[in-house]
Coordinates of C-alpha atoms in Angstrom, one line a residue:
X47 CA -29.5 -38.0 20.1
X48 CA -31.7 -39.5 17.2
X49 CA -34.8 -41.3 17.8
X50 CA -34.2 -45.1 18.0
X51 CA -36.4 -46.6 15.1
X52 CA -38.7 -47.9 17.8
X53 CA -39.3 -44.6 19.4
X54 CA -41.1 -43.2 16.1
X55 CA -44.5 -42.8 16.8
X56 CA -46.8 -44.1 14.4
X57 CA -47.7 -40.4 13.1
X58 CA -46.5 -37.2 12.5
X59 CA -48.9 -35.2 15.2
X60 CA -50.7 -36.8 18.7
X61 CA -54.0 -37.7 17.7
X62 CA -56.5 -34.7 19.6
X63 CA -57.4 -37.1 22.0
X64 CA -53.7 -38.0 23.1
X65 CA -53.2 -37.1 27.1
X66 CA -49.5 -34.8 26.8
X67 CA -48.9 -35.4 30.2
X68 CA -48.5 -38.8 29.3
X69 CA -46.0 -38.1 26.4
X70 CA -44.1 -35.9 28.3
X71 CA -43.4 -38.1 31.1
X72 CA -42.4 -41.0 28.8
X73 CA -40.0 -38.6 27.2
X74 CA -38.5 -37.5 30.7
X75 CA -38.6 -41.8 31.4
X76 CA -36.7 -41.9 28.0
X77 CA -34.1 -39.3 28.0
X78 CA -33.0 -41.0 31.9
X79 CA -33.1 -44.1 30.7
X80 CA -30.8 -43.2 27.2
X81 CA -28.4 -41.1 29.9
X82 CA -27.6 -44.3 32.0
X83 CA -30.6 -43.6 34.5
X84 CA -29.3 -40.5 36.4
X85 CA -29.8 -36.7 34.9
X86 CA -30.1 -33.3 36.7
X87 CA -33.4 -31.6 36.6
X88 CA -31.3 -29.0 34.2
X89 CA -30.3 -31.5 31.8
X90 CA -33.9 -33.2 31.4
X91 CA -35.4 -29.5 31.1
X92 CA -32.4 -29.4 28.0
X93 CA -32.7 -32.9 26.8
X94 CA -36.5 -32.8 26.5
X95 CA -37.2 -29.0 25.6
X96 CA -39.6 -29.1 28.3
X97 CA -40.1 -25.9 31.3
X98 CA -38.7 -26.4 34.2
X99 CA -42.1 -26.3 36.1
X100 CA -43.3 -29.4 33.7
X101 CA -40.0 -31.2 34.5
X102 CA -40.6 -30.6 38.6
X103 CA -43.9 -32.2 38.1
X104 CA -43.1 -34.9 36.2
X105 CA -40.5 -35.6 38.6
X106 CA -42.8 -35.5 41.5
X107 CA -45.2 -37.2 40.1
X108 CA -42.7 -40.2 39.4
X109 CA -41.1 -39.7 42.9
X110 CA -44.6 -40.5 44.3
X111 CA -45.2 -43.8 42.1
X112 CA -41.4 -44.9 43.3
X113 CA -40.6 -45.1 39.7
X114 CA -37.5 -42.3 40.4
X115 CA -35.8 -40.9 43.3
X116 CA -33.9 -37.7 44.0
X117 CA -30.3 -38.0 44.8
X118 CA -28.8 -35.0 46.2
X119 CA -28.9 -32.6 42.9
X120 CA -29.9 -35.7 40.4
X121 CA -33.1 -37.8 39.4
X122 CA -32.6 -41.3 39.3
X123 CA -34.3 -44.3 38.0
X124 CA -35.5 -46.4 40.5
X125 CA -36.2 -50.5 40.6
X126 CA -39.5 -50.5 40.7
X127 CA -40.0 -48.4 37.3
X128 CA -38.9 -52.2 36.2
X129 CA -42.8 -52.7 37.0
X130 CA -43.4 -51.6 33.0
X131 CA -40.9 -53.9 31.5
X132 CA -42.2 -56.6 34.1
X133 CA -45.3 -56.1 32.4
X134 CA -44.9 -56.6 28.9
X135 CA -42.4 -59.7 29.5
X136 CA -45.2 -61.3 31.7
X137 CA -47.0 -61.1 28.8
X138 CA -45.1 -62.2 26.3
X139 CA -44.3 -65.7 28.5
X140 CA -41.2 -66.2 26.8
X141 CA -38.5 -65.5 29.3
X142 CA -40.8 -67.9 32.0
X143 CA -41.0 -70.5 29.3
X144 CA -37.8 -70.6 27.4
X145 CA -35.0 -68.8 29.5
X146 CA -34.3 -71.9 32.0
X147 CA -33.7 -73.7 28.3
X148 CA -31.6 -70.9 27.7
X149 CA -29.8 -71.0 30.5
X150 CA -29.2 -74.9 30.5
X151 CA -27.6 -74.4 26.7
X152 CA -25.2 -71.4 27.8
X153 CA -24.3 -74.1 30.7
X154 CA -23.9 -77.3 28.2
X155 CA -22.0 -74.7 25.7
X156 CA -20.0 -72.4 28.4
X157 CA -21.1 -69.5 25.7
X158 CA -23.4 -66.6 26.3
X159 CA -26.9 -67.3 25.0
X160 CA -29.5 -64.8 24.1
X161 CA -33.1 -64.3 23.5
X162 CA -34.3 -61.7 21.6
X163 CA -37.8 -60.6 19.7
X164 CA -38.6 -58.0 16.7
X165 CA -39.1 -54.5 17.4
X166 CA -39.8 -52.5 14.6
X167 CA -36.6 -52.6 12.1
X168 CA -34.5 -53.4 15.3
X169 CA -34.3 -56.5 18.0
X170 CA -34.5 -56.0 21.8
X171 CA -33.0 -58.6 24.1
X172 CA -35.3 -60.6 26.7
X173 CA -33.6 -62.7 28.3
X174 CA -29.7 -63.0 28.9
X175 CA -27.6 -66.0 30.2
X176 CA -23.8 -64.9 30.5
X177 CA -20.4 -66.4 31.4
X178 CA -18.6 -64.6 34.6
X179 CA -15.5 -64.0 32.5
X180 CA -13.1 -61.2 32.5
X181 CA -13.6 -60.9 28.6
X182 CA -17.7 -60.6 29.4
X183 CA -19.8 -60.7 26.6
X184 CA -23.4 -59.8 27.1
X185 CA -26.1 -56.8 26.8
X186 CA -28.4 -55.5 28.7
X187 CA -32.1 -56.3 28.3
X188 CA -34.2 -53.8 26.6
X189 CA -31.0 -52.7 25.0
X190 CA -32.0 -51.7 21.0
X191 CA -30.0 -53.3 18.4
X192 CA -29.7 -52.4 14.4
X193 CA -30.9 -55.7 12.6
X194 CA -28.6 -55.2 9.7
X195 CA -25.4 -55.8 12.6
X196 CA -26.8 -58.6 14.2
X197 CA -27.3 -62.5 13.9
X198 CA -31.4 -62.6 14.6
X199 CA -31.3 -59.3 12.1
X200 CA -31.3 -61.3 8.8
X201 CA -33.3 -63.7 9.8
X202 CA -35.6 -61.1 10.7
X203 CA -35.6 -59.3 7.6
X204 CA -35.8 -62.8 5.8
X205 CA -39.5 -62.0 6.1
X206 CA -39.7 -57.8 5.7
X207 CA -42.5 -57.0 2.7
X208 CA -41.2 -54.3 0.4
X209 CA -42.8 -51.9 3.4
X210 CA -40.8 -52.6 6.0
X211 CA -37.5 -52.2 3.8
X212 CA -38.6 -48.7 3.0
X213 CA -39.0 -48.5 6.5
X214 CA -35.4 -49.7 7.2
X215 CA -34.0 -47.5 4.5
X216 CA -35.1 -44.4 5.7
X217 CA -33.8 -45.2 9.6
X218 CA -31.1 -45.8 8.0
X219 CA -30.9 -42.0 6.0
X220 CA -31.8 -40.8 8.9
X221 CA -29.4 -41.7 11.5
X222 CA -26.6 -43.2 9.3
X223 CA -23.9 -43.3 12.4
X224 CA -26.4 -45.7 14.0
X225 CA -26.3 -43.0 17.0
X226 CA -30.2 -43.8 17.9
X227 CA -28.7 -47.4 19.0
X228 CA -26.1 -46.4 22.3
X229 CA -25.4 -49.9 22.8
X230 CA -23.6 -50.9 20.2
X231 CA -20.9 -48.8 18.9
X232 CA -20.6 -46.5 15.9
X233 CA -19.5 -48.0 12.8
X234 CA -20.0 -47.2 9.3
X235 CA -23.5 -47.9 7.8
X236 CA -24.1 -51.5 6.6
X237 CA -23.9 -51.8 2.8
X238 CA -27.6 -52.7 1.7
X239 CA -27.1 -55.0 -1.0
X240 CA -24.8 -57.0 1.2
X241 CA -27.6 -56.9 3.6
X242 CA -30.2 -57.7 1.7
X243 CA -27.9 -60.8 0.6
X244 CA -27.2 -61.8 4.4
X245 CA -30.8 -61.7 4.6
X246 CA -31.8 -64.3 1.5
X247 CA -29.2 -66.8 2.7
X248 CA -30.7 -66.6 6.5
X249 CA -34.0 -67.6 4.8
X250 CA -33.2 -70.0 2.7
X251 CA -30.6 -71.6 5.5
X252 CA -32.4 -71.2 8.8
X253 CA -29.4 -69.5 10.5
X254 CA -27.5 -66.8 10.5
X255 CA -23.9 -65.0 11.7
X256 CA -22.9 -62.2 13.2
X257 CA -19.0 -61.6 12.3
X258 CA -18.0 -58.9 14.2
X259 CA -20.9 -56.7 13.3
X260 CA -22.3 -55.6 16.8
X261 CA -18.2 -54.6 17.6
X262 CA -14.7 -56.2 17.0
X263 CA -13.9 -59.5 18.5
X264 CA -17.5 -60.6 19.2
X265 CA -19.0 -63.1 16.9
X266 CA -22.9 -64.5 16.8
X267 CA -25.1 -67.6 15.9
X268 CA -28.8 -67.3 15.4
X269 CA -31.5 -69.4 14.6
X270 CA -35.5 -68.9 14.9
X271 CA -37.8 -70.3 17.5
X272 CA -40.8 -70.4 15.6
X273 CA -44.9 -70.2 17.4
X274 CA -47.3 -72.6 17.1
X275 CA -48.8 -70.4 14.0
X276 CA -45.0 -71.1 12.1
X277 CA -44.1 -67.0 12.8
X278 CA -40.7 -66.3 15.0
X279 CA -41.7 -66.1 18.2
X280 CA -38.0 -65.0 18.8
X281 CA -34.6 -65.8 18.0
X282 CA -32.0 -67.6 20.1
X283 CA -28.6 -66.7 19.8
X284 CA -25.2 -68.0 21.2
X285 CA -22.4 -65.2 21.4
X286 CA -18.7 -65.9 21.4
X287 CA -15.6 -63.7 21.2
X288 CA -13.0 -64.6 18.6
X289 CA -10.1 -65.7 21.1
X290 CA -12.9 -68.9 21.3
X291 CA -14.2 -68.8 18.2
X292 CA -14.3 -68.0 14.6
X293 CA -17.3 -67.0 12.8
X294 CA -16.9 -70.0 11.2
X295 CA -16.2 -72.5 13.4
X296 CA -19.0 -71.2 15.9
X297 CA -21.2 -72.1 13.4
X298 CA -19.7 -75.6 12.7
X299 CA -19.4 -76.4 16.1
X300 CA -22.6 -75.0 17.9
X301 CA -25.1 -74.6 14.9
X302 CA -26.7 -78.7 15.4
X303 CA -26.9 -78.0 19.2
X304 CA -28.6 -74.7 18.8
X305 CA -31.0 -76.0 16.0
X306 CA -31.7 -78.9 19.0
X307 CA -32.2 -76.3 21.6
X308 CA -34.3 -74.1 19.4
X309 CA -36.6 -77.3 18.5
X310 CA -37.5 -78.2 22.1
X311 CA -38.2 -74.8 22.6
X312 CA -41.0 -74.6 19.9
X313 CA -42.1 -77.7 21.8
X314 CA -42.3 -75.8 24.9
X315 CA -44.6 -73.2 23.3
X316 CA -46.6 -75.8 21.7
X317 CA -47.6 -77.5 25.0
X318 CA -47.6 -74.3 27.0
X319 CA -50.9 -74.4 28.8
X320 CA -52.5 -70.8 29.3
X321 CA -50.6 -68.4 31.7
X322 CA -52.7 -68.1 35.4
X323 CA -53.4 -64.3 35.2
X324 CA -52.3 -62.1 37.7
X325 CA -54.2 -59.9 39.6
X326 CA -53.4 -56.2 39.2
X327 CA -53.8 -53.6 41.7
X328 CA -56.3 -50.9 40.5
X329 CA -54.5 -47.4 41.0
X330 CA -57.5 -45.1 40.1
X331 CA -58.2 -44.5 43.9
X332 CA -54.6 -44.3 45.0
X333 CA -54.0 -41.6 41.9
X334 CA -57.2 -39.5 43.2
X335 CA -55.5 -39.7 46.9
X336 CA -51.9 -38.9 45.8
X337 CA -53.4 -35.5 43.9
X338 CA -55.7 -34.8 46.9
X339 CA -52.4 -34.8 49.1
X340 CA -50.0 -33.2 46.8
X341 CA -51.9 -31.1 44.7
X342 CA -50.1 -29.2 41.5
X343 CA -47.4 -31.3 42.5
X344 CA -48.8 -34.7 41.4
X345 CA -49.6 -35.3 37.7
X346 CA -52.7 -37.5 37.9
X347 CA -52.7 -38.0 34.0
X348 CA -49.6 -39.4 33.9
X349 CA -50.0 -41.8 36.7
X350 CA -52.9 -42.9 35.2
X351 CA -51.4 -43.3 31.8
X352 CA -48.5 -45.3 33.0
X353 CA -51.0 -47.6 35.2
X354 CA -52.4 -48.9 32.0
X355 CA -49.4 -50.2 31.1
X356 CA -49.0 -52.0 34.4
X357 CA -52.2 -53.4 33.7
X358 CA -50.8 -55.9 31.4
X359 CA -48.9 -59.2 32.3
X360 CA -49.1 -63.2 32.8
X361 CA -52.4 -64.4 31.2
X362 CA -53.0 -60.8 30.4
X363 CA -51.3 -60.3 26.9
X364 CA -54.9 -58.9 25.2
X365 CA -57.0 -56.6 26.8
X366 CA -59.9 -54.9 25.6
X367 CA -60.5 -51.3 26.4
X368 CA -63.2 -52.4 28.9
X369 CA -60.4 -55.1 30.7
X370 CA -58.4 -52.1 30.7
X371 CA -60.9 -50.0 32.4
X372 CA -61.6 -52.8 35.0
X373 CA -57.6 -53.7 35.7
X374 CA -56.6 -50.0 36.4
X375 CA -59.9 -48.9 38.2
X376 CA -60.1 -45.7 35.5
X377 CA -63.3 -45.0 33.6
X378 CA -63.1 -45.7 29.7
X379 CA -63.0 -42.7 28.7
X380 CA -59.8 -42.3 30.5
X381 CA -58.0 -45.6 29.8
X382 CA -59.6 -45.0 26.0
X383 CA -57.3 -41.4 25.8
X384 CA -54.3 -43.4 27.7
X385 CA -54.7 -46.1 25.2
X386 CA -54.8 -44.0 22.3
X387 CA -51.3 -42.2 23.7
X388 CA -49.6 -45.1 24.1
X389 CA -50.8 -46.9 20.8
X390 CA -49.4 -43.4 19.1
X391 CA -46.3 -43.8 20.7
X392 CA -45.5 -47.3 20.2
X393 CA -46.1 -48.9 23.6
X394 CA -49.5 -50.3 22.6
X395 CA -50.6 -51.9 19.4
X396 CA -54.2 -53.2 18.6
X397 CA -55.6 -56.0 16.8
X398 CA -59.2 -57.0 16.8
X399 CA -60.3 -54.5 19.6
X400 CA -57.4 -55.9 21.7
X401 CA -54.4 -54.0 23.0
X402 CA -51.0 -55.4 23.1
X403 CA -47.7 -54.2 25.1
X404 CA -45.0 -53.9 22.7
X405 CA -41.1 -54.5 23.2
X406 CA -40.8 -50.7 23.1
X407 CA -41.8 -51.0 27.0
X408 CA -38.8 -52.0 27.9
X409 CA -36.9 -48.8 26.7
X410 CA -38.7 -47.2 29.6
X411 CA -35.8 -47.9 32.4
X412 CA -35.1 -51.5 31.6
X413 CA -31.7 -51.5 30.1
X414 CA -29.6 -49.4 33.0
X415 CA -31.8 -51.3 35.7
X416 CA -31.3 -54.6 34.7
X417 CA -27.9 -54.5 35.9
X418 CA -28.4 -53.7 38.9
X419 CA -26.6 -55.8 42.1
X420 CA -28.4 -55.8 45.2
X421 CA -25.9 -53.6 47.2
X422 CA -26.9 -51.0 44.8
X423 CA -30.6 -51.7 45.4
X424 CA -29.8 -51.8 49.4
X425 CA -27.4 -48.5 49.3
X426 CA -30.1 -46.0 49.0
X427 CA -32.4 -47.7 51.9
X428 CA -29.0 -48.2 53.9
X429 CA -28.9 -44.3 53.6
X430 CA -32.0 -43.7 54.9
X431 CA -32.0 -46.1 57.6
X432 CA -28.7 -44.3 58.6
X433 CA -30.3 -40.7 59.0
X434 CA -32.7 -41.8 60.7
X435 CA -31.5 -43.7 63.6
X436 CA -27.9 -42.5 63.4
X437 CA -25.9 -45.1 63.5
X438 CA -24.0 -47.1 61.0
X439 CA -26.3 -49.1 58.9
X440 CA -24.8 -52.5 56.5
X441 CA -25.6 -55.2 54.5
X442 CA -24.0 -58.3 54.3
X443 CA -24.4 -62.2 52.6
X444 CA -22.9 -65.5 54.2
X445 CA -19.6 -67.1 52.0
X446 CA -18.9 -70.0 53.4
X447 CA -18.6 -69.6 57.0
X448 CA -18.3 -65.6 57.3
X449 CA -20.9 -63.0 56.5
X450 CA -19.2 -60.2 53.8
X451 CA -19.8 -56.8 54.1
X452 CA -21.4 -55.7 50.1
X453 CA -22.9 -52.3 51.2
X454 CA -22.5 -50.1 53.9
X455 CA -23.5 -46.1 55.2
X456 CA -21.5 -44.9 58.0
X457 CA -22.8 -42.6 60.8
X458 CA -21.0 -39.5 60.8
X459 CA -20.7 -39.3 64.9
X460 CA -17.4 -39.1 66.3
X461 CA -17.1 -42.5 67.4
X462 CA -18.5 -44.4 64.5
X463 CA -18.1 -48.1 63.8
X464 CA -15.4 -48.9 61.3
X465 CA -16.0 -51.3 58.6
X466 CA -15.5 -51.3 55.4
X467 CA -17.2 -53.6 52.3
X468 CA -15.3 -56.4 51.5
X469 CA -14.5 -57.2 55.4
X470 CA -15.4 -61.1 56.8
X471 CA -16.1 -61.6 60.1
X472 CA -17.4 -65.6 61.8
X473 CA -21.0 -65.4 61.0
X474 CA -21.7 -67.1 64.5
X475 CA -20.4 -63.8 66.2
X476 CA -22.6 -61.6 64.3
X477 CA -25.6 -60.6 64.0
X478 CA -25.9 -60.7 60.5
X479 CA -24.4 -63.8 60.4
X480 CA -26.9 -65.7 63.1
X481 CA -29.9 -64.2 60.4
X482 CA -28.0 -66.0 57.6
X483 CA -27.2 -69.0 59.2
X484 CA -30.9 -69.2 61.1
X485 CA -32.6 -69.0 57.3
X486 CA -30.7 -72.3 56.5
X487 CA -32.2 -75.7 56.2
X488 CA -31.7 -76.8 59.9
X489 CA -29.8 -80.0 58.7
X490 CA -27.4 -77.9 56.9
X491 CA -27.3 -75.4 59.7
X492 CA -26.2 -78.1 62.0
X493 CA -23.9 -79.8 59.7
X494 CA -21.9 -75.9 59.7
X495 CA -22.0 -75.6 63.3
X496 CA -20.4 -78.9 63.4
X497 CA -17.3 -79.0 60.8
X498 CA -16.6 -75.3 62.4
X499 CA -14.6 -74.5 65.5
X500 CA -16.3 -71.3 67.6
X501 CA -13.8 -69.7 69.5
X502 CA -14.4 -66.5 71.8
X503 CA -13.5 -63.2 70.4
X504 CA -14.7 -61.3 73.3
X505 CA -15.8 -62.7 76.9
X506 CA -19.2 -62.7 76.1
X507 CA -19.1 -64.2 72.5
X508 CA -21.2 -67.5 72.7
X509 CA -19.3 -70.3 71.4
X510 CA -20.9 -73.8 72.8
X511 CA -22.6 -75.6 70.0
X512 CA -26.0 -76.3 71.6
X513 CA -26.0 -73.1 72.9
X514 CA -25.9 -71.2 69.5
X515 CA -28.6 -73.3 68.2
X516 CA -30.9 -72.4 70.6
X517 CA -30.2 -68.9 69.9
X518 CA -30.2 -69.6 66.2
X519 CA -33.8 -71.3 66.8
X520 CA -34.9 -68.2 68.4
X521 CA -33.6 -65.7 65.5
X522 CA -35.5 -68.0 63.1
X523 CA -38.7 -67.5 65.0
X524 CA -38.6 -63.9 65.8
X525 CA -36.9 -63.0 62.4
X526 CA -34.6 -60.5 64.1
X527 CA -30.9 -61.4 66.4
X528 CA -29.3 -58.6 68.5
X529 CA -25.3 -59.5 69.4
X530 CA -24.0 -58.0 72.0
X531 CA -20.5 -57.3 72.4
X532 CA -19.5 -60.7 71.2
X533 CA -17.7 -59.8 68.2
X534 CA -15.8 -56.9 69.8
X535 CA -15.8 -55.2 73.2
X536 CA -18.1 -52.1 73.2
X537 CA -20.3 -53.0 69.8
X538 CA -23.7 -54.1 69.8
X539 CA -25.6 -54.7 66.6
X540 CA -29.4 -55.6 65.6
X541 CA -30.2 -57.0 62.2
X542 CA -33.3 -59.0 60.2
X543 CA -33.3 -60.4 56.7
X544 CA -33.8 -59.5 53.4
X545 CA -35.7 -62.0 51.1
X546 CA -36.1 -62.1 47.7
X547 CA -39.2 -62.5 45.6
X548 CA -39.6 -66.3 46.1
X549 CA -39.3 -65.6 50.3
X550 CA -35.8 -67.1 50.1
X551 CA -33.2 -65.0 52.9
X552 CA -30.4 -63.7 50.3
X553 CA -28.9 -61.1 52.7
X554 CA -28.8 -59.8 56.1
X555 CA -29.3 -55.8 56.9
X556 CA -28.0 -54.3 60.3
X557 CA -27.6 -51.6 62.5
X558 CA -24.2 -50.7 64.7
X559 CA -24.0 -49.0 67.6
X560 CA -22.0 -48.6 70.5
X561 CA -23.1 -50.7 73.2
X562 CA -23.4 -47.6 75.5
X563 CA -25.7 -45.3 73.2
X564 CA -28.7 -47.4 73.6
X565 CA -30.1 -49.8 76.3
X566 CA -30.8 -53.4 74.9
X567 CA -35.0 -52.2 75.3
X568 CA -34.6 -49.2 73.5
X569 CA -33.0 -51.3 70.8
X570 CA -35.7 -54.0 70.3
X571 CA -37.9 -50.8 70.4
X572 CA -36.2 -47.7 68.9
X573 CA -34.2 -49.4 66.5
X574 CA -36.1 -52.7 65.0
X575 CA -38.9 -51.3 63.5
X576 CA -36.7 -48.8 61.2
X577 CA -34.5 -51.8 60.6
X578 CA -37.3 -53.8 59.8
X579 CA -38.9 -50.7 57.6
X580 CA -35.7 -50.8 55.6
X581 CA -35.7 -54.3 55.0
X582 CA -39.1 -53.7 53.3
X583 CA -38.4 -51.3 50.9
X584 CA -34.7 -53.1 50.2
X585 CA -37.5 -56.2 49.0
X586 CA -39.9 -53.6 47.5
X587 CA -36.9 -52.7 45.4
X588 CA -35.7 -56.2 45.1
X589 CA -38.5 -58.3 43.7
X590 CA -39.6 -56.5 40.3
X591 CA -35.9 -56.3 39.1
X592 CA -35.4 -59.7 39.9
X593 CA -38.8 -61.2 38.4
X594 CA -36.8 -61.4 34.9
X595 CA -33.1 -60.8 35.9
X596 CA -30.1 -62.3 38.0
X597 CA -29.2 -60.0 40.5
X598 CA -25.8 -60.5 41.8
X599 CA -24.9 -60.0 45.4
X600 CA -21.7 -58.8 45.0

């Protein structure tokens, strides 16, 4: 596959001081990410042209930061690799500041609306608020785009020097199928005089359309939303498909209202007071300890490299080499080398002895991860949990009154509990259910318990009102609930919560047994502390890919 236009690095050779573990582990971080996220150990040693030994390495090195995991016979990217992308869109503020704006318009306008920024001679999206429609029109963030087939595109070139068209053209000679772009599909090349045309009128109008450019059916409206300092800060963009809209009337319709929108957004960043920075975690000492215990194994230059980048973030947009230094816990001379690699690759640009995180960051992992739901977060963890106490291991969320099953990993013992994802069961029979309903505001807890009718499923199942919110009170203060054989003769269950970023419970994890393989001590003792383990890393997993995305439950 071509190199997208943004993967070009700024010359032709690494300068001598460039660190080549760090390049090659960005291209392994690459080639998964262009593959969907998942690739043998074969096909990276093909796709990259790297020996197998450097692949292994790589591979373990990543394994070790959590940024991939091994699957059977495949490596596959992993949530928290979303820790990169995190980065740079912390410190670009434009998704915090501008995508509740965003979503409010694709609300008010019952359209998909997009932000998206410059990257090179192509956009990248940042922020995405869809529609839940069969006929689902939306891409992925970090997903490349060809300017000359989208609506920001002219409006971006509106303002190319003679430079960056040269630039464009040769992209353009050299991948004229458009096959360094994946998400969007192969079409002939754009004419460049009618391009160049699209581009005069965006400038002299403000606007611009996308008429089934990007892929037939879908049509687009962009306009700019300009920084204080009058440059696009990034383009805002509503997407329709032609069963709703023509082209023409999107832009009749929708153009004053996204103008509107676009103006209170420049507001926004005018009266944006400074981000808070965060406070990164310095990984020079936790590198040094990971090569000390894993030897060959463990690629300290390319954890290090990849640190710096992690270094970035809210109130952290410009940092000088010494910040650098200081964030990641390296010496300069090694964040100066890292630096230097990432600025010749395109992840890092300077300006006035400050170093920037470029939209190319989010190439690294972003796009296939940001569609992740949290039952394919929890499946993994679920495994794990499952081999190691064997027994039957689910996850579940409360609809209305019932908990649903969304993931599960069945024990493979003779006599295993059988459930399936997708099956309801009363949430006041079940564990998962009393965690669920025990995380609610107690006034709507209460208000549940008393529209619904409890009945007894079993002899033992607890069905008096006052009764189950004592035992609710209880779950809330331990954090755990343990049923016993009240949803079915012979089954016993444990679970605790899952909570996203913000502390909020969104789902319930469990473990199912039969009643007769474990006493109720040897669960509270045995069993918790693995279920509460796997709870953890479900949340470790959780939080950076929701910090800029909507992950979906179901």
């Amino acid at each position: 596959m071509p190199p997208t236009p943004t993967d070009r690095a700024t010359g032709t050779e690494p300068p001598a001081e460039a660190v080549t573990p760090l390049i090659r582990g960005i291209a392994v971080l690459r080639r998964l990410t262009d593959e969907g996220g998942t690739m043998s150990p074969s096909a990276l040693e093909r796709a990259t042209g790297l020996a197998r030994s450097t692949v292994d390495r790589i591979v373990a090195t990543l394994v070790r930061m959590e940024y991939v995991r091994v699957e059977g016979r495949d490596v596959v990217l992993a949530p928290r690799l979303m820790e990169l992308g995190n980065a740079y869109l912390s410190a670009l503020r434009l998704p915090d500041l501008l995508g509740g704006r965003a979503d409010a318009l694709a609300d008010a306008l019952d359209e998909s609306v997009s932000l998206a920024v410059a990257d090179g001679d192509g956009i990248r999206f940042v922020h995405q608020a869809t529609r839940r429609r069969a006929m689902s029109l939306s891409f992925r963030i970090g997903d490349p785009l060809p300017v000359e087939r989208t609506a920001p595109g002219p409006l971006l070139a509106a303002g190319w020097d003679e430079e960056e068209w040269r630039r464009w053209r040769e992209r353009r000679a050299e991948d004229p199928d458009g096959e360094a772009f994946p998400a969007a599909p192969p079409r002939p090349p754009a004419d460049e005089a009618e391009f160049a045309a699209r581009a005069g009128r965006a400038g002299r109008d403000g606007w611009a359309l996308d008429d089934q450019l990007i892929e037939p059916g879908l049509v687009a409206l962009a306009v700019p939303v300009r920084a204080p300092d009058g440059s696009p800060a990034c383009f805002l963009s509503v997407v329709s498909h032609t069963s709703r809209h023509t082209a023409a009337s999107l832009r009749e319709t929708l153009l004053p209202r996204l103008l509107a929108a676009a103006g209170e957004m420049e507001r926004e960043l005018r009266e944006a007071p400074p981000a808070a920075p965060d406070s990164p975690t310095a990984l020079a000492s936790w590198t040094g300890a990971s090569k000390q215990e894993l030897g060959r194994d463990f690629n300290e230059s390319l954890a290090r490299g990849l640190s710096v980048m992690a270094a970035f973030g809210a109130g952290r947009d410009a940092l000088t080499l010494s910040e650098v230094a200081r964030a990641t816990g390296l010496a300069r001379a090694t964040a100066r080398r890292a630096l230097i690699t990432l600025e010749h690759l395109g992840y890092v640009t300077a300006r006035d002895r400050t170093h920037h995180l470029t939209p190319r960051v989010l190439a690294l992992g972003y796009p296939p991860l940001s569609r992740a739901a949290l039952p394919q977060i929890a499946q993994p963890h679920l495994a794990a949990l499952t081999e190691r106490v064997r027994d039957s291991a689910s996850l579940a969320v409360l609809v209305g009154d019932e908990v649903q099953y969304v993931a599960r990993v069945a024990t493979r013992r003779i006599m295993n509990v059988n459930i399936t994802v997708g099956t309801r069961f009363p949430a006041y029979a079940t564990s998962m259910g009393r965690v669920l309903l025990a995380a609610l505001p107690e006034a709507e807890r209460d208000a549940r318990l008393a529209r619904s009718t409890p009945h007894a499923l079993t002899g033992r199942t607890v069905t008096d009102r006052d009764k189950l919110r004592t035992v609710l009170d209880r779950v809330r203060a331990t954090s755990w609930a343990l049923v016993d054989e009240e949803l079915e003769a012979g089954l016993r269950s444990l679970a605790v919560p899952v909570r996203d970023r913000h502390g909020a419970v969104v789902a319930a994890v469990n473990v199912a047994m039969h009643a007769g393989s474990r006493t109720l001590e040897e669960c509270a003792s045995d069993v918790l502390p693995a279920l509460r383990e796997a709870a953890a890393r479900i949340e470790a997993d959780l939080h950076p890919t929701e910090r800029f995305v909507r992950v979906p439950a179901l």
